[in-house]
mmCIF file of C-alpha atoms in Angstrom:
data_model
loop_
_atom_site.group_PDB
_atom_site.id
_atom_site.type_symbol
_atom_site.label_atom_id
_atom_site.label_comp_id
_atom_site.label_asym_id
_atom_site.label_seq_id
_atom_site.Cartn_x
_atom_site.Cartn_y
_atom_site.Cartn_z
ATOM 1 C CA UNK A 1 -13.811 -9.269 -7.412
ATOM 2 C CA UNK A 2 -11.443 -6.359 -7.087
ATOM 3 C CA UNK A 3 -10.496 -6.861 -10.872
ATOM 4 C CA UNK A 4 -14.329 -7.143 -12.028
ATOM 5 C CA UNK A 5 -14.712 -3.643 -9.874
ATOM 6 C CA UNK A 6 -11.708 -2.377 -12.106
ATOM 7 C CA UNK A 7 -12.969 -2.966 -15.147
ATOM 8 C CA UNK A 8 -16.362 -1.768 -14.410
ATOM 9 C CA UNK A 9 -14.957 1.410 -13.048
ATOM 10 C CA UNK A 10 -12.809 1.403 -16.388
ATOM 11 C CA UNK A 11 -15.852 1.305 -18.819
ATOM 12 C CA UNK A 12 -18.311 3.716 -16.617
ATOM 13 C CA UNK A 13 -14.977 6.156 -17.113
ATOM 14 C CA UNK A 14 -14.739 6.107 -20.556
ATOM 15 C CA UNK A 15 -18.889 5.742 -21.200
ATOM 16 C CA UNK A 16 -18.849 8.919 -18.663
ATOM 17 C CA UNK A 17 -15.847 10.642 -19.812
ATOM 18 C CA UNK A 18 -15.222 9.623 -23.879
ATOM 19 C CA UNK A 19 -11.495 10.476 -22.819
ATOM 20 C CA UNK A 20 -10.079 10.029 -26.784
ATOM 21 C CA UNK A 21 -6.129 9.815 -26.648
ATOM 22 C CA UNK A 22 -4.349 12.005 -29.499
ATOM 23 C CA UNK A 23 -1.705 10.160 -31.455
ATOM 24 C CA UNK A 24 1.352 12.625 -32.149
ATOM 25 C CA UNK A 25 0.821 14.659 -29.077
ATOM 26 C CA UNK A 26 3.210 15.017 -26.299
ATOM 27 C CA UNK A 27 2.729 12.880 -23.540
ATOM 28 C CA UNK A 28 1.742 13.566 -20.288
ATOM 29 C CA UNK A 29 3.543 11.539 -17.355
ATOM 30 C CA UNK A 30 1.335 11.971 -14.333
ATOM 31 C CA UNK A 31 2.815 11.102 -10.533
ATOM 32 C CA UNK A 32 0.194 9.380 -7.781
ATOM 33 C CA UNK A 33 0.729 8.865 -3.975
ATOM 34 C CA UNK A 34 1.950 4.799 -4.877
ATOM 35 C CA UNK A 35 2.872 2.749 -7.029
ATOM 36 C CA UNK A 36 -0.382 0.855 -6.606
ATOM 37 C CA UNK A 37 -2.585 3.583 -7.139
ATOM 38 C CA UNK A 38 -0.320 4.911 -10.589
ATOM 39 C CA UNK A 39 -1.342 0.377 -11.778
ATOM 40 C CA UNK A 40 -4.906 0.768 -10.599
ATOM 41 C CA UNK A 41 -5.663 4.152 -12.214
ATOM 42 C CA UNK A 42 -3.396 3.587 -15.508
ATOM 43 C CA UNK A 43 -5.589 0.366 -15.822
ATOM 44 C CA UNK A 44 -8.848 2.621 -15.866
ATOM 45 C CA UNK A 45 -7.773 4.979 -17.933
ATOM 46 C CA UNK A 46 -6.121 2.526 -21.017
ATOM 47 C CA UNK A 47 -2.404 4.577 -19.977
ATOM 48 C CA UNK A 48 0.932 3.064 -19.615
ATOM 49 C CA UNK A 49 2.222 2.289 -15.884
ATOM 50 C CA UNK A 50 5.552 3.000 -15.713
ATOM 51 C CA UNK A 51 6.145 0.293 -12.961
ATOM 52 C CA UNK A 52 6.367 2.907 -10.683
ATOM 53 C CA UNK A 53 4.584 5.460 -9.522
ATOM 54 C CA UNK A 54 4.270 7.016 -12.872
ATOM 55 C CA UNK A 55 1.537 6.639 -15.664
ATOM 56 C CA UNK A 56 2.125 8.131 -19.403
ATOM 57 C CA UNK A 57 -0.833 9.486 -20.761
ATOM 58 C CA UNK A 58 -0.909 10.688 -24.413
ATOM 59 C CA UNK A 59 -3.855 13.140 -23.700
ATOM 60 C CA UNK A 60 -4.427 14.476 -20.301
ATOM 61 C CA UNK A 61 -7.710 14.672 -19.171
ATOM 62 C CA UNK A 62 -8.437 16.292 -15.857
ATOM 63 C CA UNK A 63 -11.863 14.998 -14.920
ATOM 64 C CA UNK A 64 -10.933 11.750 -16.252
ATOM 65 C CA UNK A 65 -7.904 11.241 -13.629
ATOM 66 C CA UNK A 66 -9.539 12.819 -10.808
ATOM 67 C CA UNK A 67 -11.829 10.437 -11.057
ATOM 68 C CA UNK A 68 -10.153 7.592 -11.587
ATOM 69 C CA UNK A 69 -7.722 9.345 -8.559
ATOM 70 C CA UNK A 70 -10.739 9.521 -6.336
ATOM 71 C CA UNK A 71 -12.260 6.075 -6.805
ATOM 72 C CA UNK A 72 -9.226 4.817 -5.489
ATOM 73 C CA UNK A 73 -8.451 7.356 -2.753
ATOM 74 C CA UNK A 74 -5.063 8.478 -4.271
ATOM 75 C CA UNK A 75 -3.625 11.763 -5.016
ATOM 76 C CA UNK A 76 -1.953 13.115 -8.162
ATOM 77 C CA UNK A 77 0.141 15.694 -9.476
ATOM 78 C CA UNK A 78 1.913 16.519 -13.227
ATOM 79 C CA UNK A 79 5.846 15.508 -13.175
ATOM 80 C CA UNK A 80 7.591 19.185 -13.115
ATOM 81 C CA UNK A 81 4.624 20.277 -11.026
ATOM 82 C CA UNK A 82 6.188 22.646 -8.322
ATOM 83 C CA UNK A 83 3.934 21.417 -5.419
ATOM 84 C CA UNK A 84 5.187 18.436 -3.393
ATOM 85 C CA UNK A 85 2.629 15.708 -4.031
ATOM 86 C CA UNK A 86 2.194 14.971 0.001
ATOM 87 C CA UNK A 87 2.987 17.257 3.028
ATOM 88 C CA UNK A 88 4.778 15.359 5.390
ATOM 89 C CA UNK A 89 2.291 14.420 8.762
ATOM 90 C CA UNK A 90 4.271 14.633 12.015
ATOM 91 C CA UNK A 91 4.428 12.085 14.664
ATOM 92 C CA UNK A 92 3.286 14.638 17.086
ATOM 93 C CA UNK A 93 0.149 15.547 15.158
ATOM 94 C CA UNK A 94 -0.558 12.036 13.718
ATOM 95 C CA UNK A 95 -0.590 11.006 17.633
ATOM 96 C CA UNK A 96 -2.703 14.576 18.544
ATOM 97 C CA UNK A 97 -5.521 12.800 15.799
ATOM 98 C CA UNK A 98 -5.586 9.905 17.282
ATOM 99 C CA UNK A 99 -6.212 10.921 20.495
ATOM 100 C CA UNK A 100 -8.891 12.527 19.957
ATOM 101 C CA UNK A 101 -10.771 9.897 17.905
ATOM 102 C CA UNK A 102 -9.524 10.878 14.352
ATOM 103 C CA UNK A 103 -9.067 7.335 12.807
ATOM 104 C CA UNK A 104 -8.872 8.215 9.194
ATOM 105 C CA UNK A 105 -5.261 8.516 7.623
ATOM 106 C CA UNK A 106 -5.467 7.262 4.573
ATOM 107 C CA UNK A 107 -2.477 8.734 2.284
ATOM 108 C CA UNK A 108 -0.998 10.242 5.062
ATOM 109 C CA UNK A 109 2.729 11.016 4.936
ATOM 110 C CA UNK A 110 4.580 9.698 8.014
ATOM 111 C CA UNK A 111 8.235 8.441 6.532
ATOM 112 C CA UNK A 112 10.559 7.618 9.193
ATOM 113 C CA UNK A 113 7.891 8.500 11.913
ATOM 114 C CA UNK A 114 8.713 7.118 15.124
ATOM 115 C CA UNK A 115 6.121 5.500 16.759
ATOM 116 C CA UNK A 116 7.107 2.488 18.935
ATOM 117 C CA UNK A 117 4.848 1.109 21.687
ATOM 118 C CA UNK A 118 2.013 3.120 20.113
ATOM 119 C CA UNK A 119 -1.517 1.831 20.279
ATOM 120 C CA UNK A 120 -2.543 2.831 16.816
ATOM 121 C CA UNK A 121 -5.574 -0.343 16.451
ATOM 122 C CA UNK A 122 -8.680 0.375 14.030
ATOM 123 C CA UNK A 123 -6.683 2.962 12.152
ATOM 124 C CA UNK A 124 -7.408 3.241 8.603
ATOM 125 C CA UNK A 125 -3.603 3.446 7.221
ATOM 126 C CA UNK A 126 -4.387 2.986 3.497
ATOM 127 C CA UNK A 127 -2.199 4.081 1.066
ATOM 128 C CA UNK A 128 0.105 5.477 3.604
ATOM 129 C CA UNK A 129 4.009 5.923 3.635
ATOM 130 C CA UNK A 130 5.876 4.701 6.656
ATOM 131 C CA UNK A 131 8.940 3.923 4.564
ATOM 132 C CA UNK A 132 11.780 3.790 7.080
ATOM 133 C CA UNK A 133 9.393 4.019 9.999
ATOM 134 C CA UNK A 134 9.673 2.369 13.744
ATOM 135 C CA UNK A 135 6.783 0.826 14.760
ATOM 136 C CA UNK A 136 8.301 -1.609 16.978
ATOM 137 C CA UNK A 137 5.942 -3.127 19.716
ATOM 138 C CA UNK A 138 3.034 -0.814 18.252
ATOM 139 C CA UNK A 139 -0.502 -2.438 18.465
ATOM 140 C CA UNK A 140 -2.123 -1.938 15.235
ATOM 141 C CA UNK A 141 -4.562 -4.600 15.110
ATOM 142 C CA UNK A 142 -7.152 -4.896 13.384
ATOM 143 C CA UNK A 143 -6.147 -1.537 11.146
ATOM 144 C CA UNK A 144 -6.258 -1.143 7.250
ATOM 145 C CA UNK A 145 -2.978 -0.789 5.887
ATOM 146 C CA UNK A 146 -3.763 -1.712 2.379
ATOM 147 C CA UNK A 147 -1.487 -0.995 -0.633
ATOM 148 C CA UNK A 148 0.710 0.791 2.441
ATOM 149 C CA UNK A 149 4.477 1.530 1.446
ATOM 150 C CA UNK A 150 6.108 0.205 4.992
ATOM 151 C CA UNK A 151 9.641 -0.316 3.472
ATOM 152 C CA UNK A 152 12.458 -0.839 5.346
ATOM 153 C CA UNK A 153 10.164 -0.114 8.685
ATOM 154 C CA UNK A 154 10.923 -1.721 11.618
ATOM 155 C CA UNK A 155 7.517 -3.626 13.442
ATOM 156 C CA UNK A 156 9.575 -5.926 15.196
ATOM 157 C CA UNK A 157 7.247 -7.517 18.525
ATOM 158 C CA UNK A 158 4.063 -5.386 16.769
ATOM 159 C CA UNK A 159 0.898 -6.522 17.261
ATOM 160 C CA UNK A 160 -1.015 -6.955 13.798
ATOM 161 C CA UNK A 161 -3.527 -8.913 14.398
ATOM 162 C CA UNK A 162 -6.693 -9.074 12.088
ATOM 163 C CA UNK A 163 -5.362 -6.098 9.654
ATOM 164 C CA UNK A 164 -5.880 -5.605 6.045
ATOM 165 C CA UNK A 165 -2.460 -5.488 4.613
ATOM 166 C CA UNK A 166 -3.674 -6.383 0.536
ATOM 167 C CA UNK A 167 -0.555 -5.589 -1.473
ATOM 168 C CA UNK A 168 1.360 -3.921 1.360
ATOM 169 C CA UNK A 169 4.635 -3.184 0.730
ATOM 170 C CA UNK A 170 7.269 -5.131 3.048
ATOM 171 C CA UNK A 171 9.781 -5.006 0.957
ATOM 172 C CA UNK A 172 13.020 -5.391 3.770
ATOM 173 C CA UNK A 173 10.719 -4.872 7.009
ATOM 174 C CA UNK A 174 11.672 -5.972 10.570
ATOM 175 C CA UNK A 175 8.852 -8.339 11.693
ATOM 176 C CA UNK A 176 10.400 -10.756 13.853
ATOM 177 C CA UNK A 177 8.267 -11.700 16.652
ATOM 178 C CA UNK A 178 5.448 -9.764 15.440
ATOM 179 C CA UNK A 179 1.665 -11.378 15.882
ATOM 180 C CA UNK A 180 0.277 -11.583 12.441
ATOM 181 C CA UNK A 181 -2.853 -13.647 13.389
ATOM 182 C CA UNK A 182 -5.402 -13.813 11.469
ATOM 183 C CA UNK A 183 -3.849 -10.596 9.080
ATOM 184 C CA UNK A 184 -4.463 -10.511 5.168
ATOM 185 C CA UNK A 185 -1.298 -10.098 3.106
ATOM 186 C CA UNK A 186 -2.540 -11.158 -0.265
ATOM 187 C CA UNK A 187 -0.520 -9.928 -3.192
ATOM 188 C CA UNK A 188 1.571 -8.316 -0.695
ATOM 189 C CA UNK A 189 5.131 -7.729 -0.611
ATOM 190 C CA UNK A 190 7.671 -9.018 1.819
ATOM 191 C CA UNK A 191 10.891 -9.600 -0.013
ATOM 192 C CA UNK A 192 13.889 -10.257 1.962
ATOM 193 C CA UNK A 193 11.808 -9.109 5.000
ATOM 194 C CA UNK A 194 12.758 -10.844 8.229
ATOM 195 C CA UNK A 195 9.874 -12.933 9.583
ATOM 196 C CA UNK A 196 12.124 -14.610 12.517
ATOM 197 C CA UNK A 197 9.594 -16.255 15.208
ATOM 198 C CA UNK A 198 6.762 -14.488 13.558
ATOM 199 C CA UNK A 199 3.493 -15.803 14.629
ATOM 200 C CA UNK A 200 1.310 -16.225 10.737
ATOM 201 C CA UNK A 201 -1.260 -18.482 12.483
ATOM 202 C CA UNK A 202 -3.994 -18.012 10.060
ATOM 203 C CA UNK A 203 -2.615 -15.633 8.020
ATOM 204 C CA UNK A 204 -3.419 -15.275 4.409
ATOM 205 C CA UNK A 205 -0.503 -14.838 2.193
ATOM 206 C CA UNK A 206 -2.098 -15.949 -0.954
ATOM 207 C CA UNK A 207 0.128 -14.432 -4.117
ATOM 208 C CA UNK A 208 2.334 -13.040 -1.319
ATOM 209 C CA UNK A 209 6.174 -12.696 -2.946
ATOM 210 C CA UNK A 210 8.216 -13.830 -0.280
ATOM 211 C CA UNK A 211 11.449 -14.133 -1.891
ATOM 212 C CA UNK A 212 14.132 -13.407 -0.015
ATOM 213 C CA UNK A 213 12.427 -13.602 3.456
ATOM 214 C CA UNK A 214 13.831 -15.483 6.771
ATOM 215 C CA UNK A 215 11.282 -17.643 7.949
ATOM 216 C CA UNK A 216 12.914 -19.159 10.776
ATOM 217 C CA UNK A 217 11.178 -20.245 13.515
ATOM 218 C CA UNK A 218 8.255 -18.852 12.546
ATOM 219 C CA UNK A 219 4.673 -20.285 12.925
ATOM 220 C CA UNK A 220 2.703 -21.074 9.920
ATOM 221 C CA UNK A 221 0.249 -23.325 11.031
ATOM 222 C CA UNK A 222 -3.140 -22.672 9.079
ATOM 223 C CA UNK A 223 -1.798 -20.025 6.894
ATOM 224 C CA UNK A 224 -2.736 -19.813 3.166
ATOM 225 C CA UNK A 225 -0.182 -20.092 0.915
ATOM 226 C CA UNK A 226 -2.039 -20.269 -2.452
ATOM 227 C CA UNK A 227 0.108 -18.717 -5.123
ATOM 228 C CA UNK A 228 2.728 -17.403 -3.114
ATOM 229 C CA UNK A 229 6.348 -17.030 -4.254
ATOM 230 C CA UNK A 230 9.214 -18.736 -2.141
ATOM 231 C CA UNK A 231 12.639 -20.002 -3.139
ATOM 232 C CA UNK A 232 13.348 -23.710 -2.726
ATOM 233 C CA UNK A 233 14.210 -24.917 0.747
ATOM 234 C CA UNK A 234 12.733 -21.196 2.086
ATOM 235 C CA UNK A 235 9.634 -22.629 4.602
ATOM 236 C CA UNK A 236 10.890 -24.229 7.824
ATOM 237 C CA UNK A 237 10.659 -27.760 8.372
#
């Protein structure tokens, strides 16, 4: 569905727009919020992904990118641009927010943030960095951490019940005996994560690429595995 979205989004661009890339100009390499935003958007647009967060664009066109930007809730700047791409949100005001009711942090900045034993459920984390972060023991159920760069974050004991985590990057994360009932990790990545005594009950991890990732002792009973990538002799027995 997502893909059938894409490509509608793709041709109402370019029926909207009539973006027309120039041969023998210099290109433009353009920098988004993630790497999953730069795929999406250089997909739209007919560009080159750099793998990254990058996408090289032969002709710039403004109104064509912020679109494409804003259909998929990312933010963009021109490499060499001055202006850093994403003010850093502290843990003191990212907590102040949520206090109050503010639920709504998609592309929010909070690298190494420290927020263990936080109850951060229903938050709508899309997009957002917590690289490096400690989350340990936080509840975040049933919040929306799609496309979410958690990196190297420790959520060990977490509760994450129920949330959207669709190609959420868990590259190296600490989620041993963390409650991921019920949670949607398709297409997500959790190489060489450690999943020790995680609870997956139910837990989609359709095209997940688990490479890498200790498994031990964790329970998998009902969860999908359509598609996902493993290394021989990686599930437990």
């Amino acid at each position: 569905m997502k893909d059938f979205l894409r490509r509608t989004h793709s041709l109402a661009l370019n029926q909207l727009i009539g973006m027309k890339l120039l041969s023998g100009h210099k290109p433009d390499v353009l920098l988004f919020d993630s790497a999953v935003a730069a795929s999406d958007i250089a997909f739209m647009l007919g560009a080159d992904w750099d793998g990254c967060n990058g996408v090289v664009m032969p002709n710039r066109d403004r109104v064509a990118v912020n679109t494409a930007a804003n259909l998929v809730g990312a933010s963009w700047c021109q490499q060499g641009d001055s202006t850093a791409l994403l003010a850093r949100l502290t843990t003191d005001e990212f907590l102040r927010r949520y206090a109050i009711g503010d639920r709504n942090f998609a592309n929010a900045n909070l690298r190494c943030a420290l927020l263990c034993e936080q109850n951060l459920s229903q938050c709508n984390l899309t997009y957002v960095k917590l690289n490096f972060a400690d989350l340990s023991g936080a509840n975040l159920s049933g919040a929306d951490l799609t496309a979410a760069d958690l990196s190297d974050a420790n959520l060990s004991g977490a509760n994450l019940s129920q949330t959207s985590m669709y190609r959420t990057n868990l590259t190296r994360v600490n989620l041993s005996e963390v409650n991921l009932k019920g949670a949607n990790l398709s297409k997500a990545s959790l190489r060489d994560a450690c999943l020790h005594q995680a609870d997956l009950t139910g837990t989609n991890l359709s095209f997940a690429d688990l490479r890498g990732a200790a498994l031990d002792e964790a329970s998998l009973s009902g969860a999908n595995l359509t598609g996902a990538k493993l290394t021989q002799g990686q599930l437990p027995l």
